[in-house]
Amino acid sequence: RCKIKTNGAGQVWRNCKNKKMQTSCTDLLKIRLVLNIIEMKKLLLGLMLAVCASCTSPQNETKNFPPEFDPVSYYMNKYDLSASDTIDLRMFGLYAMPDTNVLVLLGNKKGHLWIKFVESMPYDKDGVSDIICKEIKQLEIQSQFNDIRKVELGYGESVIDTIKYLELDEYDMLLGLYSISFHDYEHFAISKSVTGGTISWVICNDKIIDIQGWLKPLLNGYYDADDYYNNKDIHIYNEYGDLLYMTEYLNIDGLKFINMYEYIKCDYDSYYENNRYEYKWRIRKMNAETNETAWTYIVGNIGTEINGNQPKIDYKIETSENYITCTFDCTNYDGTKEQKIIKLNMDGESID
């Protein structure tokens, strides 16, 4: 009888009492080794085609390669992926960072969140347009990654969402499923839509916090944009994923937060007087948690009303540690332009 064993280094050896059987055992080991190599290569090929085809093809079409072409080597070289990258890796997401040429690959590696940032660079070779990527940063978060999440729907109902890992015929669903709110490589959040809601993972200092909701960045923290779009209470989180407070509906994108609790707002107060509407512009410091006004600075009228037509006004708010600057750009009905700049300290007092 022949026994097949492995030593501590993973090497295979045999112990055959019958010498006549040694040759057949050797053949058996070779066959098993070849089969393992074939299965590993099939797995790697499927993974690479699933991930990379969606990056390269705007129409998400499968490429038809000539028989002598090696797509595994092609994609690994193209997206700067090493053999060690693909060991025990299951891919589930791809994100294109806005206004950059950075792609973010998302995966699960032995139960840990795996992220790879690559820079895509276009090139044209032999009349064929393509891209090639260079690694910027690769991360493997050591905290356990929860790929099965319970989503509360309200009224005592809930659903279970399980991350769908890529199959070869599903790569066209890859791009756009996930979004990343990025602060830096140690602080960011990943969000996705699920049946009946949204979920997020907040990554902070190699830890992962599960949150229900679609997160967007706010200073060094986040706010729940899913609640914002549904006109519900807004949830404000710090960089660690801790809930700081809930507040009523706010158009946070149009506000200038100076800390996680306070923001500067420009608006106007309108009233009817002397058979006409008056519009008095103002600058206010507001508390987002309580919706209370800390102070108000009255700017007054901006621009000129012409034949009953009010001017068009755009404004920009800039803040520093100690100062607030509000710039009002006005276009009157006759095309003339005016600009008004207001500088205040943090107490709402004018600075000459």
Short mmCIF file of C-alpha atoms in Angstrom, two decimals:
data_model
loop_
_atom_site.label_atom_id
_atom_site.label_comp_id
_atom_site.label_asym_id
_atom_site.label_seq_id
_atom_site.Cartn_x
_atom_site.Cartn_y
_atom_site.Cartn_z
CA ARG A 1 0.00 0.00 0.00
CA CYS A 2 1.21 3.48 -0.88
CA LYS A 3 0.61 6.43 1.42
CA ILE A 4 0.79 10.01 0.18
CA LYS A 5 1.64 12.68 2.73
CA THR A 6 2.77 16.30 2.92
CA ASN A 7 5.47 17.76 5.11
CA GLY A 8 5.29 21.12 6.93
CA ALA A 9 6.45 23.01 3.84
CA GLY A 10 3.62 21.63 1.74
CA GLN A 11 5.90 19.25 -0.22
CA VAL A 12 4.42 15.92 -1.29
CA TRP A 13 6.27 12.67 -0.55
CA ARG A 14 5.27 9.03 -0.71
CA ASN A 15 5.84 5.99 1.40
CA CYS A 16 5.45 2.84 -0.68
CA LYS A 17 6.13 -0.54 0.88
CA ASN A 18 5.66 -2.17 -2.49
CA LYS A 19 8.48 -1.00 -4.79
CA LYS A 20 6.55 -2.13 -7.85
CA MET A 21 3.92 0.47 -7.05
CA GLN A 22 6.37 3.41 -6.78
CA THR A 23 6.21 4.20 -10.51
CA SER A 24 2.41 4.25 -10.56
CA CYS A 25 2.38 6.50 -7.47
CA THR A 26 4.72 8.93 -9.16
CA ASP A 27 2.43 9.04 -12.19
CA LEU A 28 -0.55 9.63 -9.93
CA LEU A 29 1.16 12.55 -8.27
CA LYS A 30 2.03 14.08 -11.63
CA ILE A 31 -1.56 13.76 -12.82
CA ARG A 32 -2.87 15.42 -9.65
CA LEU A 33 -0.34 18.22 -9.98
CA VAL A 34 -1.30 18.89 -13.61
CA LEU A 35 -5.00 18.94 -12.71
CA ASN A 36 -4.37 21.42 -9.87
CA ILE A 37 -2.42 23.71 -12.21
CA ILE A 38 -5.22 23.57 -14.78
CA GLU A 39 -7.86 24.45 -12.17
CA MET A 40 -5.76 27.34 -10.80
CA LYS A 41 -5.23 28.73 -14.29
CA LYS A 42 -8.96 28.48 -15.09
CA LEU A 43 -9.77 30.33 -11.87
CA LEU A 44 -7.21 33.04 -12.57
CA LEU A 45 -8.39 33.42 -16.16
CA GLY A 46 -12.00 33.83 -15.08
CA LEU A 47 -11.07 36.36 -12.41
CA MET A 48 -8.91 38.47 -14.69
CA LEU A 49 -11.41 38.54 -17.51
CA ALA A 50 -14.18 39.49 -15.09
CA VAL A 51 -12.28 42.37 -13.53
CA CYS A 52 -10.42 43.79 -16.45
CA ALA A 53 -12.83 43.51 -19.34
CA SER A 54 -15.12 46.04 -17.65
CA CYS A 55 -12.23 48.48 -17.27
CA THR A 56 -11.14 48.37 -20.88
CA SER A 57 -14.40 48.29 -22.76
CA PRO A 58 -16.90 51.15 -22.47
CA GLN A 59 -19.53 48.87 -23.99
CA ASN A 60 -18.55 45.99 -21.66
CA GLU A 61 -18.02 43.63 -24.57
CA THR A 62 -16.08 40.39 -24.32
CA LYS A 63 -12.86 40.39 -26.33
CA ASN A 64 -12.24 37.55 -28.80
CA PHE A 65 -8.59 36.59 -28.52
CA PRO A 66 -6.64 34.57 -31.07
CA PRO A 67 -5.80 31.01 -29.97
CA GLU A 68 -2.16 31.85 -29.26
CA PHE A 69 -3.04 34.85 -27.09
CA ASP A 70 -2.62 34.56 -23.29
CA PRO A 71 -5.29 36.82 -21.74
CA VAL A 72 -4.09 36.13 -18.19
CA SER A 73 -0.61 37.52 -18.88
CA TYR A 74 -2.13 40.36 -20.91
CA TYR A 75 -4.44 41.57 -18.15
CA MET A 76 -1.93 41.06 -15.35
CA ASN A 77 0.58 43.21 -17.23
CA LYS A 78 -2.02 45.76 -18.28
CA TYR A 79 -3.44 46.35 -14.79
CA ASP A 80 -0.20 45.87 -12.89
CA LEU A 81 -1.43 42.74 -11.12
CA SER A 82 1.07 40.25 -9.77
CA ALA A 83 0.52 36.53 -9.26
CA SER A 84 0.41 37.11 -5.50
CA ASP A 85 -2.43 39.62 -5.98
CA THR A 86 -4.77 36.89 -7.23
CA ILE A 87 -4.04 34.24 -4.60
CA ASP A 88 -7.20 33.58 -2.53
CA LEU A 89 -8.76 36.73 -4.01
CA ARG A 90 -12.45 37.15 -4.92
CA MET A 91 -13.27 40.35 -6.75
CA PHE A 92 -16.57 42.17 -6.24
CA GLY A 93 -16.24 45.83 -7.25
CA LEU A 94 -14.60 48.48 -9.37
CA TYR A 95 -14.81 52.26 -8.88
CA ALA A 96 -13.59 55.13 -11.06
CA MET A 97 -12.67 58.10 -8.85
CA PRO A 98 -14.29 61.30 -10.21
CA ASP A 99 -12.16 63.86 -12.05
CA THR A 100 -9.12 61.56 -11.97
CA ASN A 101 -7.69 58.67 -13.95
CA VAL A 102 -7.62 56.45 -10.85
CA LEU A 103 -9.43 53.10 -10.75
CA VAL A 104 -10.08 51.25 -7.49
CA LEU A 105 -10.38 47.46 -7.51
CA LEU A 106 -12.26 45.87 -4.59
CA GLY A 107 -11.95 42.30 -3.41
CA ASN A 108 -12.11 39.85 -0.54
CA LYS A 109 -8.88 38.11 0.34
CA LYS A 110 -9.16 35.41 3.00
CA GLY A 111 -11.96 37.33 4.70
CA HIS A 112 -10.16 40.69 4.57
CA LEU A 113 -11.06 43.70 2.44
CA TRP A 114 -8.55 44.06 -0.40
CA ILE A 115 -8.23 47.38 -2.27
CA LYS A 116 -5.93 48.26 -5.15
CA PHE A 117 -5.57 51.81 -6.51
CA VAL A 118 -4.22 52.02 -10.06
CA GLU A 119 -3.56 54.90 -12.41
CA SER A 120 -4.88 54.31 -15.92
CA MET A 121 -2.90 55.73 -18.83
CA PRO A 122 -4.22 55.60 -22.41
CA TYR A 123 -2.01 54.56 -25.30
CA ASP A 124 -2.44 53.77 -28.96
CA LYS A 125 -0.51 50.88 -30.44
CA ASP A 126 -0.83 49.65 -34.01
CA GLY A 127 -4.02 51.64 -34.37
CA VAL A 128 -5.63 49.99 -31.33
CA SER A 129 -6.58 52.29 -28.45
CA ASP A 130 -6.16 50.77 -25.02
CA ILE A 131 -5.10 51.63 -21.48
CA ILE A 132 -2.36 50.40 -19.21
CA CYS A 133 -2.36 50.85 -15.46
CA LYS A 134 0.28 51.38 -12.83
CA GLU A 135 -0.22 50.55 -9.17
CA ILE A 136 -0.52 53.51 -6.83
CA LYS A 137 -1.37 51.74 -3.59
CA GLN A 138 -2.54 48.34 -2.42
CA LEU A 139 -4.27 47.78 0.91
CA GLU A 140 -5.46 44.75 2.84
CA ILE A 141 -7.53 45.76 5.85
CA GLN A 142 -6.80 43.39 8.71
CA SER A 143 -10.23 43.61 10.33
CA GLN A 144 -12.72 40.95 9.34
CA PHE A 145 -14.74 42.02 6.29
CA ASN A 146 -18.48 41.43 6.65
CA ASP A 147 -19.81 40.51 3.21
CA ILE A 148 -23.23 39.47 4.53
CA ARG A 149 -25.28 42.38 5.84
CA LYS A 150 -28.72 42.73 7.38
CA VAL A 151 -30.62 45.74 6.02
CA GLU A 152 -33.45 47.14 8.15
CA LEU A 153 -36.41 48.23 6.03
CA GLY A 154 -38.61 49.50 8.85
CA TYR A 155 -41.95 48.23 10.14
CA GLY A 156 -40.19 45.15 11.49
CA GLU A 157 -38.98 44.07 8.04
CA SER A 158 -35.43 43.41 6.94
CA VAL A 159 -33.47 41.75 4.14
CA ILE A 160 -30.11 40.01 4.01
CA ASP A 161 -27.65 41.31 1.40
CA THR A 162 -24.72 39.15 0.35
CA ILE A 163 -21.91 40.52 -1.77
CA LYS A 164 -21.96 38.95 -5.20
CA TYR A 165 -18.53 37.89 -6.31
CA LEU A 166 -17.72 37.95 -9.97
CA GLU A 167 -18.46 35.25 -12.48
CA LEU A 168 -17.23 35.46 -16.05
CA ASP A 169 -20.68 36.29 -17.44
CA GLU A 170 -21.33 39.03 -14.84
CA TYR A 171 -18.43 41.42 -15.36
CA ASP A 172 -20.68 43.90 -17.20
CA MET A 173 -22.36 44.57 -13.82
CA LEU A 174 -19.09 45.47 -12.12
CA LEU A 175 -18.59 49.18 -12.73
CA GLY A 176 -20.93 51.49 -10.84
CA LEU A 177 -22.15 49.13 -8.15
CA TYR A 178 -19.95 50.70 -5.49
CA SER A 179 -18.95 54.25 -4.55
CA ILE A 180 -16.03 55.44 -2.43
CA SER A 181 -15.92 58.56 -0.23
CA PHE A 182 -12.19 59.06 -0.01
CA HIS A 183 -10.28 61.11 2.58
CA ASP A 184 -6.94 59.29 2.51
CA TYR A 185 -5.64 55.72 2.40
CA GLU A 186 -6.49 55.18 6.07
CA HIS A 187 -9.86 56.94 6.10
CA PHE A 188 -12.55 56.25 3.50
CA ALA A 189 -15.98 54.68 3.10
CA ILE A 190 -17.39 52.22 0.55
CA SER A 191 -21.12 52.36 -0.23
CA LYS A 192 -23.49 50.27 -2.34
CA SER A 193 -27.20 50.05 -3.11
CA VAL A 194 -29.11 47.01 -1.94
CA THR A 195 -32.72 45.90 -2.07
CA GLY A 196 -34.70 48.45 -0.12
CA GLY A 197 -31.81 50.69 0.91
CA THR A 198 -28.06 51.28 0.98
CA ILE A 199 -25.15 50.05 3.09
CA SER A 200 -21.61 51.28 3.74
CA TRP A 201 -18.34 50.15 5.23
CA VAL A 202 -16.28 52.85 6.99
CA ILE A 203 -12.55 52.11 6.96
CA CYS A 204 -10.50 53.90 9.61
CA ASN A 205 -7.02 52.96 10.81
CA ASP A 206 -7.29 49.35 9.63
CA LYS A 207 -10.73 48.89 11.18
CA ILE A 208 -14.09 48.42 9.44
CA ILE A 209 -17.41 49.78 10.75
CA ASP A 210 -20.69 48.66 9.16
CA ILE A 211 -23.26 51.43 8.60
CA GLN A 212 -26.63 51.39 6.91
CA GLY A 213 -26.88 54.28 4.44
CA TRP A 214 -25.04 55.84 1.48
CA LEU A 215 -22.18 57.94 2.83
CA LYS A 216 -20.66 61.08 1.36
CA PRO A 217 -17.68 62.99 2.79
CA LEU A 218 -18.19 65.90 5.18
CA LEU A 219 -14.94 67.52 6.36
CA ASN A 220 -13.07 64.58 7.92
CA GLY A 221 -16.29 62.60 8.47
CA TYR A 222 -19.42 61.64 6.55
CA TYR A 223 -23.12 62.27 6.17
CA ASP A 224 -25.85 59.90 5.07
CA ALA A 225 -26.78 61.00 1.57
CA ASP A 226 -29.43 58.30 1.27
CA ASP A 227 -31.51 59.97 3.97
CA TYR A 228 -30.85 63.32 2.29
CA TYR A 229 -32.37 62.19 -1.00
CA ASN A 230 -35.40 60.76 0.79
CA ASN A 231 -35.97 63.96 2.79
CA LYS A 232 -35.47 62.16 6.10
CA ASP A 233 -33.27 63.01 9.04
CA ILE A 234 -29.60 63.37 8.17
CA HIS A 235 -27.11 61.20 10.03
CA ILE A 236 -23.71 62.81 10.68
CA TYR A 237 -20.74 60.52 11.38
CA ASN A 238 -17.16 61.21 12.42
CA GLU A 239 -14.15 59.66 10.72
CA TYR A 240 -14.41 56.54 12.94
CA GLY A 241 -17.98 55.83 11.83
CA ASP A 242 -19.48 56.97 15.15
CA LEU A 243 -22.89 58.64 14.87
CA LEU A 244 -22.51 62.21 16.15
CA TYR A 245 -26.12 63.32 15.77
CA MET A 246 -29.19 63.34 13.55
CA THR A 247 -30.65 66.49 12.09
CA GLU A 248 -33.54 67.52 9.90
CA TYR A 249 -33.36 67.63 6.12
CA LEU A 250 -30.47 69.79 4.87
CA ASN A 251 -29.07 70.41 1.42
CA ILE A 252 -25.58 69.76 2.74
CA ASP A 253 -23.97 70.14 -0.68
CA GLY A 254 -24.96 73.83 -0.66
CA LEU A 255 -23.62 74.59 2.81
CA LYS A 256 -20.14 75.48 4.07
CA PHE A 257 -19.40 73.47 7.22
CA ILE A 258 -16.71 74.94 9.48
CA ASN A 259 -16.81 71.95 11.85
CA MET A 260 -18.96 68.82 12.15
CA TYR A 261 -21.71 70.78 13.96
CA GLU A 262 -21.75 74.30 12.45
CA TYR A 263 -22.02 75.75 8.96
CA ILE A 264 -22.14 79.11 7.19
CA LYS A 265 -25.14 79.84 5.00
CA CYS A 266 -25.98 82.62 2.54
CA ASP A 267 -29.62 83.30 1.72
CA TYR A 268 -32.10 86.15 1.57
CA ASP A 269 -35.20 87.27 3.41
CA SER A 270 -37.97 88.48 1.10
CA TYR A 271 -40.91 90.66 2.00
CA TYR A 272 -43.46 92.87 0.25
CA GLU A 273 -43.13 96.60 0.86
CA ASN A 274 -44.13 99.75 -1.05
CA ASN A 275 -45.87 97.70 -3.75
CA ARG A 276 -42.75 95.67 -4.51
CA TYR A 277 -40.77 92.72 -3.24
CA GLU A 278 -37.59 93.43 -1.35
CA TYR A 279 -34.78 90.89 -1.08
CA LYS A 280 -32.36 91.36 1.78
CA TRP A 281 -29.33 89.07 1.57
CA ARG A 282 -27.80 87.75 4.78
CA ILE A 283 -24.99 85.55 6.07
CA ARG A 284 -25.75 83.20 8.95
CA LYS A 285 -23.86 80.83 11.18
CA MET A 286 -26.10 77.86 11.95
CA ASN A 287 -25.98 74.86 14.28
CA ALA A 288 -26.72 71.77 12.18
CA GLU A 289 -27.77 69.63 15.14
CA THR A 290 -30.27 72.08 16.67
CA ASN A 291 -31.03 74.24 13.58
CA GLU A 292 -30.47 77.32 15.72
CA THR A 293 -28.89 80.51 14.39
CA ALA A 294 -25.72 81.59 16.19
CA TRP A 295 -25.56 84.99 14.46
CA THR A 296 -26.83 86.83 11.37
CA TYR A 297 -25.03 89.46 9.30
CA ILE A 298 -27.28 91.56 7.05
CA VAL A 299 -25.79 92.19 3.61
CA GLY A 300 -28.85 94.01 2.20
CA ASN A 301 -29.76 94.50 -1.43
CA ILE A 302 -27.38 93.29 -4.11
CA GLY A 303 -27.67 94.46 -7.70
CA THR A 304 -30.39 96.57 -9.29
CA GLU A 305 -33.98 95.73 -10.16
CA ILE A 306 -34.72 96.82 -13.74
CA ASN A 307 -38.32 97.03 -15.04
CA GLY A 308 -39.44 94.62 -12.33
CA ASN A 309 -36.68 92.10 -13.14
CA GLN A 310 -34.52 90.97 -10.26
CA PRO A 311 -30.76 90.48 -10.78
CA LYS A 312 -29.22 87.02 -11.00
CA ILE A 313 -26.87 86.39 -8.07
CA ASP A 314 -24.25 83.70 -7.51
CA TYR A 315 -22.21 83.48 -4.34
CA LYS A 316 -19.21 81.64 -3.00
CA ILE A 317 -18.29 81.03 0.64
CA GLU A 318 -14.69 80.53 1.70
CA THR A 319 -13.54 79.88 5.24
CA SER A 320 -10.24 79.71 7.09
CA GLU A 321 -9.48 79.09 10.73
CA ASN A 322 -10.46 82.63 11.75
CA TYR A 323 -12.25 84.28 8.81
CA ILE A 324 -15.24 83.95 6.48
CA THR A 325 -15.31 85.48 3.00
CA CYS A 326 -18.53 85.65 0.97
CA THR A 327 -18.29 86.79 -2.65
CA PHE A 328 -21.50 87.81 -4.43
CA ASP A 329 -21.42 88.03 -8.25
CA CYS A 330 -24.44 89.85 -9.66
CA THR A 331 -25.71 90.15 -13.23
CA ASN A 332 -28.44 92.74 -13.75
CA TYR A 333 -31.22 92.47 -16.32
CA ASP A 334 -29.44 94.90 -18.68
CA GLY A 335 -26.26 92.78 -18.60
CA THR A 336 -24.24 94.97 -16.26
CA LYS A 337 -22.30 93.14 -13.58
CA GLU A 338 -21.55 93.90 -9.96
CA GLN A 339 -19.50 92.16 -7.29
CA LYS A 340 -19.73 92.47 -3.53
CA ILE A 341 -17.24 90.87 -1.12
CA ILE A 342 -18.03 90.52 2.61
CA LYS A 343 -15.31 89.53 5.10
CA LEU A 344 -16.27 88.48 8.63
CA ASN A 345 -14.62 86.96 11.66
CA MET A 346 -16.04 83.83 13.26
CA ASP A 347 -18.25 85.98 15.50
CA GLY A 348 -19.99 87.52 12.50
CA GLU A 349 -18.26 90.90 12.76
CA SER A 350 -17.20 92.78 9.63
CA ILE A 351 -13.52 93.06 8.81
CA ASP A 352 -12.55 96.20 6.87
#
